[in-house]
Every structure is written in C-alpha cells, then in structure tokens.
Tab-separated table of C-alpha atoms in Angstrom:
chain	number	residue	atom	x	y	z
A	1	MET	CA	-64.883	-19.329	88.439
A	2	SER	CA	-65.460	-16.056	86.578
A	3	SER	CA	-67.285	-15.995	83.245
A	4	VAL	CA	-63.940	-15.354	81.529
A	5	GLN	CA	-62.321	-18.356	83.208
A	6	ASN	CA	-65.350	-20.492	82.313
A	7	PHE	CA	-65.186	-19.347	78.704
A	8	VAL	CA	-61.501	-20.183	78.330
A	9	ALA	CA	-61.903	-23.494	80.192
A	10	GLY	CA	-64.649	-24.496	77.739
A	11	LEU	CA	-62.528	-23.936	74.622
A	12	PRO	CA	-61.049	-26.920	72.772
A	13	ALA	CA	-57.341	-27.728	72.693
A	14	ILE	CA	-55.453	-27.489	69.401
A	15	ASP	CA	-52.949	-30.009	68.072
A	16	TRP	CA	-50.718	-28.018	65.700
A	17	SER	CA	-49.130	-31.118	64.198
A	18	GLN	CA	-52.159	-31.121	61.862
A	19	ARG	CA	-52.161	-27.594	60.443
A	20	GLU	CA	-55.337	-27.918	58.449
A	21	ALA	CA	-57.340	-29.213	61.416
A	22	ALA	CA	-55.736	-26.600	63.685
A	23	TYR	CA	-56.791	-23.864	61.260
A	24	HIS	CA	-60.427	-24.942	61.338
A	25	ILE	CA	-60.592	-25.192	65.141
A	26	ALA	CA	-58.803	-21.859	65.561
A	27	SER	CA	-61.132	-20.170	63.041
A	28	GLU	CA	-64.137	-21.379	64.982
A	29	ILE	CA	-62.716	-20.128	68.301
A	30	LEU	CA	-61.939	-16.695	66.859
A	31	SER	CA	-65.318	-16.400	65.133
A	32	ARG	CA	-67.027	-17.264	68.399
A	33	MET	CA	-65.036	-14.584	70.215
A	34	ALA	CA	-65.760	-11.998	67.517
A	35	ARG	CA	-69.497	-12.682	67.709
A	36	ASP	CA	-69.646	-12.506	71.518
A	37	LYS	CA	-68.724	-8.861	72.075
A	38	GLU	CA	-69.683	-8.997	75.707
A	39	MET	CA	-67.231	-11.823	76.311
A	40	LEU	CA	-64.579	-10.068	74.257
A	41	ARG	CA	-65.043	-7.004	76.426
A	42	ALA	CA	-64.779	-9.078	79.604
A	43	LEU	CA	-61.598	-10.715	78.274
A	44	LEU	CA	-60.136	-7.291	77.440
A	45	PHE	CA	-60.774	-5.826	80.887
A	46	THR	CA	-59.537	-8.978	82.590
A	47	ALA	CA	-56.368	-8.827	80.467
A	48	ALA	CA	-55.894	-5.167	81.370
A	49	ALA	CA	-55.988	-6.006	85.085
A	50	ALA	CA	-54.180	-9.367	85.265
A	51	PRO	CA	-50.435	-8.790	85.866
A	52	GLU	CA	-49.324	-11.962	84.038
A	53	LEU	CA	-51.189	-10.820	80.897
A	54	ARG	CA	-50.537	-7.093	81.341
A	55	ARG	CA	-46.773	-7.576	81.026
A	56	MET	CA	-47.340	-9.269	77.650
A	57	HIS	CA	-49.059	-6.231	76.100
A	58	GLU	CA	-46.602	-4.603	73.699
A	59	CYS	CA	-46.135	-1.569	71.451
A	60	HIS	CA	-44.230	-1.922	68.173
A	61	THR	CA	-43.624	0.215	65.112
A	62	PHE	CA	-46.303	-1.400	62.956
A	63	ASP	CA	-48.727	-2.891	65.447
A	64	ASP	CA	-49.470	-3.194	69.139
A	65	LYS	CA	-50.714	-6.261	70.940
A	66	ILE	CA	-52.978	-6.939	73.877
A	67	VAL	CA	-52.885	-10.571	75.020
A	68	LEU	CA	-56.412	-11.652	75.972
A	69	PHE	CA	-55.598	-15.041	77.415
A	70	ASP	CA	-52.715	-17.450	77.506
A	71	ALA	CA	-53.557	-21.150	77.242
A	72	LEU	CA	-50.319	-22.186	75.526
A	73	GLU	CA	-49.522	-24.781	78.172
A	74	SER	CA	-53.006	-26.191	78.679
A	75	LYS	CA	-54.562	-25.948	75.211
A	76	GLY	CA	-51.749	-25.101	72.811
A	77	TYR	CA	-52.547	-21.469	72.034
A	78	ARG	CA	-52.577	-17.828	73.109
A	79	VAL	CA	-55.050	-15.226	71.802
A	80	ARG	CA	-54.416	-11.512	71.394
A	81	PHE	CA	-55.652	-8.415	69.688
A	82	ARG	CA	-53.400	-7.320	66.867
A	83	LEU	CA	-53.821	-3.560	66.658
A	84	GLY	CA	-52.584	-2.123	63.378
A	85	LYS	CA	-51.019	1.310	63.172
A	86	SER	CA	-50.963	3.662	60.241
A	87	ALA	CA	-47.226	3.039	59.743
A	88	ASN	CA	-47.429	1.109	56.552
A	89	MET	CA	-44.122	-0.124	55.240
A	90	GLU	CA	-43.348	-3.243	53.297
A	91	ARG	CA	-41.530	-5.651	55.613
A	92	VAL	CA	-41.138	-9.296	54.648
A	93	HIS	CA	-41.122	-11.520	57.725
A	94	ASN	CA	-41.789	-14.945	59.105
A	95	HIS	CA	-43.039	-15.975	62.546
A	96	ARG	CA	-41.760	-18.231	65.294
A	97	PHE	CA	-45.140	-19.964	65.449
A	98	ASP	CA	-48.192	-20.908	63.370
A	99	ALA	CA	-51.041	-18.430	63.812
A	100	VAL	CA	-54.595	-17.860	62.632
A	101	HIS	CA	-55.799	-14.282	62.112
A	102	LEU	CA	-59.363	-13.033	61.961
A	103	ILE	CA	-59.725	-9.424	60.842
A	104	LEU	CA	-62.425	-7.574	62.791
A	105	THR	CA	-62.150	-4.069	61.338
A	106	GLY	CA	-60.095	-2.484	58.570
A	107	GLY	CA	-58.044	-4.722	56.329
A	108	TYR	CA	-54.639	-5.101	54.766
A	109	LEU	CA	-52.837	-5.709	51.538
A	110	HIS	CA	-51.437	-9.160	52.154
A	111	ARG	CA	-48.376	-10.338	50.272
A	112	ILE	CA	-47.122	-13.926	50.490
A	113	TYR	CA	-43.484	-14.577	49.553
A	114	LYS	CA	-41.060	-17.357	48.929
A	115	ALA	CA	-37.696	-16.678	50.621
A	116	SER	CA	-34.695	-18.456	52.100
A	117	LEU	CA	-32.757	-17.917	55.314
A	118	ASP	CA	-28.983	-17.846	55.653
A	119	GLU	CA	-27.046	-19.633	58.415
A	120	THR	CA	-27.818	-16.800	60.862
A	121	GLU	CA	-31.529	-17.132	60.038
A	122	ALA	CA	-31.593	-13.775	58.256
A	123	ILE	CA	-33.621	-13.481	55.042
A	124	ILE	CA	-31.464	-13.677	51.906
A	125	PRO	CA	-32.629	-10.605	49.918
A	126	SER	CA	-32.042	-12.161	46.494
A	127	SER	CA	-34.238	-15.124	47.451
A	128	VAL	CA	-37.362	-13.034	48.088
A	129	GLU	CA	-40.043	-13.737	45.459
A	130	LEU	CA	-43.613	-12.481	45.578
A	131	LEU	CA	-46.101	-15.350	45.201
A	132	ALA	CA	-49.489	-13.822	45.938
A	133	VAL	CA	-51.170	-10.493	46.706
A	134	LYS	CA	-54.610	-10.090	48.196
A	135	ASN	CA	-56.730	-7.465	49.916
A	136	GLU	CA	-57.742	-9.165	53.148
A	137	ARG	CA	-61.031	-7.967	54.597
A	138	PRO	CA	-62.944	-8.467	57.860
A	139	GLY	CA	-64.557	-11.819	58.529
A	140	THR	CA	-62.175	-14.223	56.833
A	141	ALA	CA	-59.697	-16.371	58.755
A	142	ILE	CA	-56.091	-16.652	57.577
A	143	LEU	CA	-53.499	-19.262	58.546
A	144	ILE	CA	-49.911	-18.054	58.487
A	145	SER	CA	-47.536	-20.888	59.311
A	146	SER	CA	-44.029	-20.562	60.676
A	147	ASP	CA	-42.780	-21.791	57.264
A	148	VAL	CA	-44.110	-18.887	55.198
A	149	PHE	CA	-42.912	-15.321	54.618
A	150	HIS	CA	-45.425	-12.540	54.257
A	151	SER	CA	-46.107	-8.831	54.761
A	152	THR	CA	-49.222	-6.894	55.691
A	153	ALA	CA	-49.730	-3.260	54.716
A	154	THR	CA	-52.577	-2.320	57.024
A	155	ASP	CA	-55.361	0.198	56.509
A	156	ALA	CA	-56.132	2.616	59.319
A	157	ASP	CA	-58.030	1.121	62.264
A	158	THR	CA	-57.231	-2.474	61.424
A	159	VAL	CA	-57.948	-4.739	64.369
A	160	SER	CA	-57.549	-8.519	64.251
A	161	LEU	CA	-57.827	-11.393	66.651
A	162	LEU	CA	-54.715	-13.548	66.443
A	163	LEU	CA	-54.484	-17.082	67.819
A	164	ARG	CA	-50.912	-18.367	67.965
A	165	GLY	CA	-49.597	-21.830	68.588
A	166	PRO	CA	-46.432	-23.009	70.314
A	167	THR	CA	-43.012	-21.699	69.301
A	168	ARG	CA	-41.530	-23.600	66.359
A	169	ARG	CA	-38.360	-21.584	65.792
A	170	GLU	CA	-36.101	-19.519	68.056
A	171	LYS	CA	-35.981	-16.409	65.911
A	172	ALA	CA	-38.247	-14.640	63.465
A	173	ALA	CA	-36.622	-12.718	60.617
A	174	GLN	CA	-37.689	-9.425	59.072
A	175	PHE	CA	-36.439	-7.679	55.965
A	176	ASP	CA	-37.416	-4.184	54.916
A	177	LEU	CA	-37.612	-4.083	51.114
A	178	SER	CA	-37.367	-0.294	50.938
A	179	THR	CA	-34.321	0.168	53.193
A	180	GLY	CA	-32.687	-3.251	52.920
A	181	LEU	CA	-32.479	-3.452	56.713
A	182	HIS	CA	-32.698	-6.785	58.504
A	183	SER	CA	-33.953	-7.412	62.008
A	184	VAL	CA	-34.592	-10.438	64.181
A	185	GLN	CA	-37.241	-11.040	66.809
A	186	ARG	CA	-36.783	-13.479	69.658
A	187	SER	CA	-39.164	-14.794	72.267
A	188	GLU	CA	-39.946	-12.635	75.261
A	189	GLN	CA	-37.779	-14.841	77.508
A	190	ASP	CA	-34.759	-14.450	75.219
A	191	GLU	CA	-35.023	-10.690	74.863
A	192	ALA	CA	-32.743	-8.295	76.724
A	193	PRO	CA	-34.411	-6.530	79.704
A	194	SER	CA	-33.822	-3.186	77.991
A	195	ARG	CA	-35.928	-4.307	75.001
A	196	ARG	CA	-38.694	-5.564	77.277
A	197	LEU	CA	-38.828	-2.091	78.821
A	198	GLN	CA	-38.837	-0.537	75.366
A	199	VAL	CA	-41.782	-2.547	73.991
A	200	GLY	CA	-43.941	-2.696	77.130
A	201	MET	CA	-47.294	-0.955	76.718
A	202	PRO	CA	-47.719	2.102	78.984
A	203	ASP	CA	-51.010	2.481	80.889
A	204	ASP	CA	-52.118	5.516	78.887
A	205	MET	CA	-51.595	3.618	75.638
A	206	LEU	CA	-53.605	0.673	76.937
A	207	GLN	CA	-56.437	3.038	77.842
A	208	ARG	CA	-56.264	4.617	74.373
A	209	TRP	CA	-56.597	1.197	72.759
A	210	ILE	CA	-59.540	0.287	75.009
A	211	ASP	CA	-61.241	3.536	73.968
A	212	LYS	CA	-60.468	2.810	70.334
A	213	LEU	CA	-61.838	-0.738	70.499
A	214	GLU	CA	-65.046	0.600	72.051
A	215	GLN	CA	-65.278	3.321	69.433
A	216	LEU	CA	-64.830	0.789	66.613
A	217	GLY	CA	-67.553	-1.410	68.102
A	218	VAL	CA	-65.180	-4.336	68.557
A	219	VAL	CA	-66.027	-4.699	72.246
B	1	MET	CA	-69.553	-1.458	21.073
B	2	SER	CA	-70.352	-2.285	24.708
B	3	ASN	CA	-68.715	-0.421	27.581
B	4	ALA	CA	-67.075	-3.654	28.690
B	5	LEU	CA	-65.421	-4.135	25.314
B	6	LYS	CA	-64.303	-0.501	25.261
B	7	LEU	CA	-62.704	-0.998	28.659
B	8	LEU	CA	-60.954	-4.207	27.609
B	9	ASP	CA	-59.873	-2.868	24.213
B	10	GLY	CA	-58.016	-0.075	26.002
B	11	PHE	CA	-56.196	-2.320	28.455
B	12	SER	CA	-52.735	-3.832	28.225
B	13	VAL	CA	-50.491	-5.312	30.909
B	14	ASP	CA	-46.816	-6.196	31.278
B	15	TRP	CA	-46.411	-9.160	33.626
B	16	GLY	CA	-42.677	-8.537	33.797
B	17	ASP	CA	-43.541	-6.412	36.828
B	18	PHE	CA	-45.708	-8.861	38.774
B	19	GLU	CA	-46.650	-6.393	41.521
B	20	GLN	CA	-47.754	-3.708	39.080
B	21	ALA	CA	-49.501	-6.200	36.774
B	22	GLY	CA	-51.380	-7.596	39.757
B	23	ARG	CA	-52.526	-4.146	40.850
B	24	ALA	CA	-53.724	-3.178	37.359
B	25	THR	CA	-55.487	-6.468	36.630
B	26	ARG	CA	-57.215	-6.641	40.011
B	27	GLN	CA	-58.523	-3.139	39.417
B	28	LEU	CA	-59.771	-4.120	35.941
B	29	ILE	CA	-61.608	-7.272	36.989
B	30	MET	CA	-63.096	-5.511	40.007
B	31	GLU	CA	-64.460	-2.811	37.732
B	32	ILE	CA	-66.011	-5.398	35.405
B	33	SER	CA	-67.396	-7.402	38.320
B	34	MET	CA	-69.069	-4.377	39.853
B	35	ASN	CA	-71.054	-3.866	36.649
B	36	ARG	CA	-73.373	-6.783	36.073
B	37	GLY	CA	-74.237	-5.424	32.633
B	38	TYR	CA	-70.573	-5.702	31.597
B	39	LEU	CA	-70.514	-9.425	32.258
B	40	ARG	CA	-73.845	-9.935	30.556
B	41	ASP	CA	-72.565	-8.131	27.462
B	42	LEU	CA	-69.355	-10.133	27.421
B	43	LEU	CA	-71.212	-13.439	27.726
B	44	GLN	CA	-73.589	-12.428	24.962
B	45	ALA	CA	-70.623	-11.516	22.772
B	46	VAL	CA	-69.217	-15.035	23.244
B	47	MET	CA	-72.412	-16.503	21.769
B	48	ASP	CA	-71.819	-14.400	18.652
B	49	ASP	CA	-68.134	-15.225	18.294
B	50	ASP	CA	-67.211	-18.657	16.960
B	51	ALA	CA	-63.543	-18.291	17.917
B	52	LEU	CA	-64.432	-17.655	21.576
B	53	MET	CA	-67.135	-20.324	21.527
B	54	ARG	CA	-64.564	-22.917	20.489
B	55	GLN	CA	-62.418	-22.016	23.469
B	56	ALA	CA	-65.093	-22.681	26.092
B	57	GLU	CA	-64.167	-25.851	27.965
B	58	SER	CA	-65.742	-28.213	30.472
B	59	HIS	CA	-63.319	-29.802	32.940
B	60	GLN	CA	-63.922	-32.142	35.853
B	61	LEU	CA	-63.848	-29.367	38.454
B	62	LEU	CA	-64.840	-26.305	36.442
B	63	ASP	CA	-66.369	-24.936	33.285
B	64	ARG	CA	-64.494	-22.054	31.748
B	65	ILE	CA	-65.588	-19.529	29.196
B	66	VAL	CA	-63.063	-17.261	27.454
B	67	LEU	CA	-64.704	-13.840	27.455
B	68	TYR	CA	-61.974	-11.856	25.782
B	69	GLN	CA	-58.585	-12.674	24.355
B	70	ALA	CA	-55.792	-10.143	23.940
B	71	ASP	CA	-52.574	-12.174	23.963
B	72	SER	CA	-50.669	-9.336	22.277
B	73	ARG	CA	-51.682	-7.056	25.192
B	74	GLY	CA	-50.785	-9.614	27.864
B	75	PHE	CA	-54.082	-11.073	28.991
B	76	ARG	CA	-57.078	-13.336	28.528
B	77	LEU	CA	-60.270	-12.882	30.503
B	78	ARG	CA	-62.261	-15.974	31.482
B	79	LEU	CA	-65.267	-16.881	33.562
B	80	HIS	CA	-64.745	-19.915	35.794
B	81	ILE	CA	-67.772	-21.800	37.081
B	82	SER	CA	-67.249	-24.663	39.505
B	83	THR	CA	-68.887	-28.007	38.851
B	84	ASP	CA	-70.523	-29.990	41.655
B	85	GLU	CA	-67.281	-31.902	42.241
B	86	THR	CA	-65.066	-30.392	44.925
B	87	LEU	CA	-61.599	-31.864	45.219
B	88	ASP	CA	-58.542	-30.472	46.916
B	89	ARG	CA	-55.855	-30.840	44.243
B	90	PRO	CA	-52.637	-28.880	44.763
B	91	HIS	CA	-51.390	-27.398	41.481
B	92	ASP	CA	-49.455	-24.578	39.903
B	93	HIS	CA	-50.252	-22.640	36.732
B	94	ARG	CA	-48.370	-21.938	33.524
B	95	PHE	CA	-49.189	-18.249	33.932
B	96	SER	CA	-49.737	-15.633	36.621
B	97	PHE	CA	-53.303	-14.457	37.099
B	98	SER	CA	-55.765	-12.326	39.026
B	99	SER	CA	-59.130	-13.633	40.167
B	100	TYR	CA	-62.284	-12.008	41.552
B	101	ILE	CA	-64.916	-14.158	43.296
B	102	LEU	CA	-68.366	-13.302	41.971
B	103	ASN	CA	-70.287	-16.008	43.816
B	104	GLY	CA	-69.586	-18.822	46.282
B	105	GLY	CA	-66.028	-19.105	47.527
B	106	TYR	CA	-63.264	-21.455	48.528
B	107	ILE	CA	-60.465	-22.235	50.915
B	108	ASN	CA	-57.198	-21.280	49.208
B	109	ARG	CA	-54.248	-23.337	50.454
B	110	PHE	CA	-50.663	-22.389	49.663
B	111	TYR	CA	-47.971	-25.062	49.646
B	112	ALA	CA	-44.242	-25.479	49.373
B	113	ILE	CA	-43.435	-28.456	47.173
B	114	ASN	CA	-40.299	-30.528	47.155
B	115	HIS	CA	-39.363	-30.478	43.480
B	116	SER	CA	-36.975	-33.389	43.863
B	117	ALA	CA	-40.147	-35.498	43.920
B	118	PHE	CA	-40.210	-35.199	40.122
B	119	SER	CA	-38.121	-37.197	37.779
B	120	GLY	CA	-38.542	-37.985	34.103
B	121	GLY	CA	-38.121	-35.612	31.185
B	122	LEU	CA	-40.542	-33.374	29.370
B	123	GLY	CA	-40.792	-35.833	26.492
B	124	LYS	CA	-42.434	-38.312	28.833
B	125	ARG	CA	-44.572	-35.756	30.668
B	126	ILE	CA	-46.500	-34.954	27.522
B	127	GLU	CA	-47.945	-38.453	27.671
B	128	HIS	CA	-49.448	-37.802	31.095
B	129	GLN	CA	-51.978	-34.998	30.712
B	130	ASP	CA	-54.967	-36.151	32.737
B	131	ARG	CA	-56.007	-38.196	35.740
B	132	PHE	CA	-56.509	-41.264	33.601
B	133	HIS	CA	-52.854	-41.134	32.542
B	134	PRO	CA	-50.939	-40.121	35.684
B	135	ASP	CA	-47.175	-39.733	35.480
B	136	PRO	CA	-45.474	-42.670	37.248
B	137	ALA	CA	-42.269	-40.607	37.420
B	138	VAL	CA	-43.820	-38.246	39.975
B	139	ASN	CA	-43.143	-39.654	43.396
B	140	MET	CA	-44.541	-37.642	46.297
B	141	PRO	CA	-43.701	-39.342	49.602
B	142	PRO	CA	-45.268	-37.939	52.794
B	143	GLY	CA	-43.698	-34.561	53.537
B	144	SER	CA	-43.366	-33.548	49.879
B	145	LEU	CA	-45.993	-30.872	50.385
B	146	THR	CA	-45.855	-28.371	53.245
B	147	LEU	CA	-48.963	-26.327	53.977
B	148	LEU	CA	-47.702	-22.728	54.245
B	149	ALA	CA	-50.824	-20.629	54.519
B	150	ILE	CA	-54.586	-20.669	54.113
B	151	THR	CA	-56.785	-17.787	53.030
B	152	GLU	CA	-60.543	-17.749	52.621
B	153	GLU	CA	-61.860	-16.498	49.308
B	154	VAL	CA	-65.444	-15.274	49.589
B	155	LYS	CA	-67.739	-13.306	47.324
B	156	GLY	CA	-65.860	-10.070	46.621
B	157	SER	CA	-62.376	-11.482	47.315
B	158	CYS	CA	-59.757	-10.541	44.754
B	159	TYR	CA	-56.185	-11.777	44.550
B	160	THR	CA	-53.212	-12.227	42.253
B	161	LEU	CA	-51.139	-15.401	42.101
B	162	HIS	CA	-47.688	-15.893	40.596
B	163	HIS	CA	-47.229	-18.852	38.259
B	164	SER	CA	-44.616	-20.367	40.577
B	165	ALA	CA	-47.061	-20.590	43.512
B	166	PHE	CA	-48.397	-24.033	44.366
B	167	HIS	CA	-51.952	-23.894	45.733
B	168	SER	CA	-55.266	-25.699	45.934
B	169	VAL	CA	-58.826	-24.458	45.912
B	170	GLN	CA	-61.720	-26.432	47.312
B	171	THR	CA	-64.797	-24.707	45.968
B	172	GLN	CA	-68.257	-24.304	47.409
B	173	ARG	CA	-71.245	-25.029	45.202
B	174	ASP	CA	-71.835	-22.429	42.458
B	175	THR	CA	-68.501	-20.721	42.820
B	176	VAL	CA	-68.028	-18.263	39.969
B	177	SER	CA	-64.841	-16.260	39.371
B	178	LEU	CA	-63.714	-13.684	36.879
B	179	PHE	CA	-60.225	-14.856	35.998
B	180	LEU	CA	-57.626	-12.820	34.133
B	181	ARG	CA	-54.542	-14.747	33.066
B	182	GLY	CA	-51.248	-13.532	31.711
B	183	PRO	CA	-49.051	-15.146	29.078
B	184	ALA	CA	-47.742	-18.686	29.578
B	185	GLU	CA	-44.390	-18.507	31.372
B	186	LYS	CA	-43.566	-22.203	31.306
B	187	GLU	CA	-44.396	-25.185	29.160
B	188	HIS	CA	-46.464	-27.118	31.653
B	189	SER	CA	-47.931	-27.097	35.133
B	190	LEU	CA	-48.510	-29.921	37.633
B	191	ILE	CA	-51.724	-31.201	39.190
B	192	TYR	CA	-51.448	-33.498	42.180
B	193	ASP	CA	-54.240	-35.757	43.432
B	194	ARG	CA	-53.293	-36.415	47.035
B	195	THR	CA	-56.042	-38.945	47.722
B	196	GLN	CA	-54.731	-41.249	44.994
B	197	ASN	CA	-51.115	-40.054	45.273
B	198	ARG	CA	-50.900	-39.474	41.550
B	199	ALA	CA	-50.028	-36.471	39.410
B	200	TRP	CA	-50.275	-35.335	35.838
B	201	TRP	CA	-49.229	-32.345	33.743
B	202	ARG	CA	-51.172	-29.585	32.093
B	203	PHE	CA	-49.924	-28.169	28.777
B	204	GLY	CA	-51.234	-25.384	26.577
B	205	GLN	CA	-53.919	-26.183	23.997
B	206	ALA	CA	-51.383	-26.506	21.172
B	207	MET	CA	-49.698	-29.416	22.941
B	208	GLU	CA	-52.833	-31.237	24.009
B	209	PRO	CA	-53.766	-34.411	22.120
B	210	GLU	CA	-56.695	-34.100	19.737
B	211	GLU	CA	-58.644	-36.685	21.728
B	212	ARG	CA	-58.396	-34.549	24.870
B	213	ARG	CA	-59.338	-31.353	23.019
B	214	LYS	CA	-62.496	-32.990	21.714
B	215	LYS	CA	-63.529	-34.072	25.198
B	216	LEU	CA	-62.997	-30.605	26.677
B	217	ILE	CA	-64.882	-28.460	24.178
B	218	MET	CA	-68.085	-27.173	25.718
B	219	PRO	CA	-71.283	-27.899	23.750
B	220	ARG	CA	-73.305	-24.807	22.856
B	221	THR	CA	-76.247	-26.111	24.907
B	222	ARG	CA	-74.021	-26.187	27.996
B	223	LEU	CA	-72.853	-22.645	27.331
B	224	VAL	CA	-76.435	-21.418	27.039
B	225	HIS	CA	-77.313	-23.230	30.257
B	226	LEU	CA	-74.367	-21.642	32.091
B	227	ILE	CA	-75.217	-18.147	30.870
B	228	ASP	CA	-78.765	-18.622	32.162
B	229	ARG	CA	-77.313	-19.884	35.425
B	230	MET	CA	-75.267	-16.689	35.758
B	231	THR	CA	-78.478	-14.700	35.518
B	232	ASP	CA	-80.141	-16.915	38.150
B	233	LEU	CA	-77.198	-16.391	40.483
B	234	GLY	CA	-77.312	-12.635	39.956
B	235	VAL	CA	-73.787	-12.630	38.570
B	236	ALA	CA	-74.670	-11.305	35.099
C-alpha cells in the first residue's frame, strides 16, 4: 500500500448521527492533515492523477474544489480543498450534507442565517434573517450542518480543508441577496451531463491551483 | 479624559440595521482590545464610579463588569470573565451584541429551538429566574434542540450575535471577552440546562427580585482581584 493509502486507511470512521462527536473527530482529522504538509502534498498529487478523484475536481463561480480522498462508503466522509476565488458576493445557501471546515490560509466573513424553504426547496426570501456575523480566520474548525443557512465572503487566497459527511438532502438551495436570484444544486449523479462538462476542472486550472497551493505554503 | 473614554463618548449605534451595527461595534471593540492601556483606564474608571461599581455582577459561569454605559446611544460595554465552572447551557439574549475574545476561548454552538416546547405565560415566567427555580412549564423532549453549527472562538475572535439566536458557549479557563450589548429587544431570554432538563428565564435588572440582585452584586474586593487578574493575564 502507498503512504497515501496507509494514511487514509488509518483514519477513524465518523458517525454523523452524533453531530457534536462528528465535529470533534473531523476537526482532529483536518488538523492532522494541515500539520502534515508532506502528506497533504502526496494526497494532492495522488488526487490529481487518480481518475476517480480527478473527475470530482470542479470549478465554480465562487470556489473551486479538489477532492483529496473519498471514504464516504467506508468511513462516512470525503475530504477536499475548498479554493476560494476573489468573486465575493453575498449568497445565502444550505448544503446537502454536514461538513467541517478548517481554514488554512486567508479567511472569510461568515454570516449565519435563519431561513425557510418552500415546497420546491427554494429559500423563501422574506424568511431570511441574519443571526450571526464573524470573521473566520485560519486554524479554527467550523461545523456547518445541513440544517443551517450561511454565506461566506472570502478574502483573496482563502484555502480550506473541507470534510463532508453523507448526503442528507437531495438539493441544496442558494439565494443571492443582491440580485434576488435563486439556484439549486444537486448531487453529481443527479446533474445533467452538460453541467458536469461545465463544472469539470480543466488540466491547466488544476496545475494553476497546485502552483498556488505550493506558493501559499499549504503543501 | 482618557483616550478610551474619548472614543466611547463619540460612539453611537443604531441596532435597527443589525449588519451595520455589527460592523461598527466589532470595529470599536477591536480598537479598544488592541490597546491594553484603554482597558486598564476603563477598569480604573469603574473603581472611581459608584454607579458602575454597583452594576458589576458575579454569576455562576461568569463575572461581568460594566465598563461604560450609553443606553441613549445604543450600547453598554462590559468585560466578561469566566469562572472555573464550564457548563454548556443553550440560551438566547434579550439584546444583540458583539464580542471580542481577549483571552482563552470557547466552542460556540448554534441551535434551532422548537418554541412549542414552551407553555405558560409571562406572569408565571417571572417566578422562574434562576436554576434553583426552574420553570416547570418548559418541556424540552429529545429533538427540541437541533445543533446547526459550531464555531471556535479563540483569542482575537470577534463576532456579532442577533438576540434571536440560540447558542451555547463552553469556556476554557480564564476566558475574558470584551462584550458590547445593544438595547433590550424583548422582555426575557431563556437558559436551558440540558443535563438536568430544566430551564429558567432571564429578565432585565428592573424585573429581578431584590433577593437575586443582592446575591449578584460583586463585592469590591472581588472587583479588585479581577482587575489584578487582568493584569496578570496581560489583558489590561
């Protein structure tokens, strides 16, 4: 077995039915990865070469993602880099899964909201209420459950490790406060092939992110 | 007049715009926190001000010292110092606030609460203001609280919380925060003790029984001790 396979095999499983306990285990896993830059680098290059992970790397308007390993079936989680872009709009959203974030570089203005969904699972604009605002900085772990709505206005060069659990809802909703536009995100399997082509990360972009991660001292 | 007082005398905030109020108050408390001399001056001023002295309180989980009061300009500035007891008690507040962590830290848990768990009117709630007099009308069966999010507050963290948010903080030893609160936006808040499955209400000073007020007032010796402790911790 390679060192990467050994590393992943040695990680604990997470039971997401206990969110608090899941948060603590996930925080420890992410902190361990952040400290071991050599391993993080090995995971990154393995992910860049492994076809089953490579097809999961994506480019989006606000952030890109590079999936480092997928242990959803065996251990209950998948870990990726969340790579923030300078595009910095206020978009309230929820997620299809619980996730723990560990910021490695940069930071973001984090807003937590209360909101309700209509029968189509779109956010009801009049229900959106701001509950908390915080400047999140590197080194602290954040749990965002599938039951909460939030937004992140990222600084330049914001890189996080994100550990996500199993899917809890079919769709994730987004609402842009400035334009009033709604959008919905589905799982990869439920997306149209045209969208998969649209969000797939081209090779030159992957190389640019690898260069950037090296330059930032993340790997 | 000290620079800290000059800064505070020139500040006012309208919490009607929560986002804007949060931005302005976070900036203010960060500025004060970055200047150790400011805090020292404010604490010293408390010792010379009987009205502020009388407002210093010792609670089970924290000591709090009112450093500056400007209700007509939308804020009160307090110093919160955790006691050695650390309990995870979900609660809301009667007011929105901003907080800056000067020392220590805590896990900040955000919850959704099922409000149908409450019954009983306000008239009854006023009789249940502490853990020794929990409100029997609050029934919180399993599932009443949903953990929504967790953030870590460490030295240097700064955040703003709306009065409608339900959260809990489990402090480390010697956690000290600069805490700026806005005006009361509701009559009472709720504190829930999940280990005992009991809850009670928190009202403003004017509605607290005399017996409770007497218990809470911080003796001058305790205040002096805490100010010295702030120096030891390098906070002021």
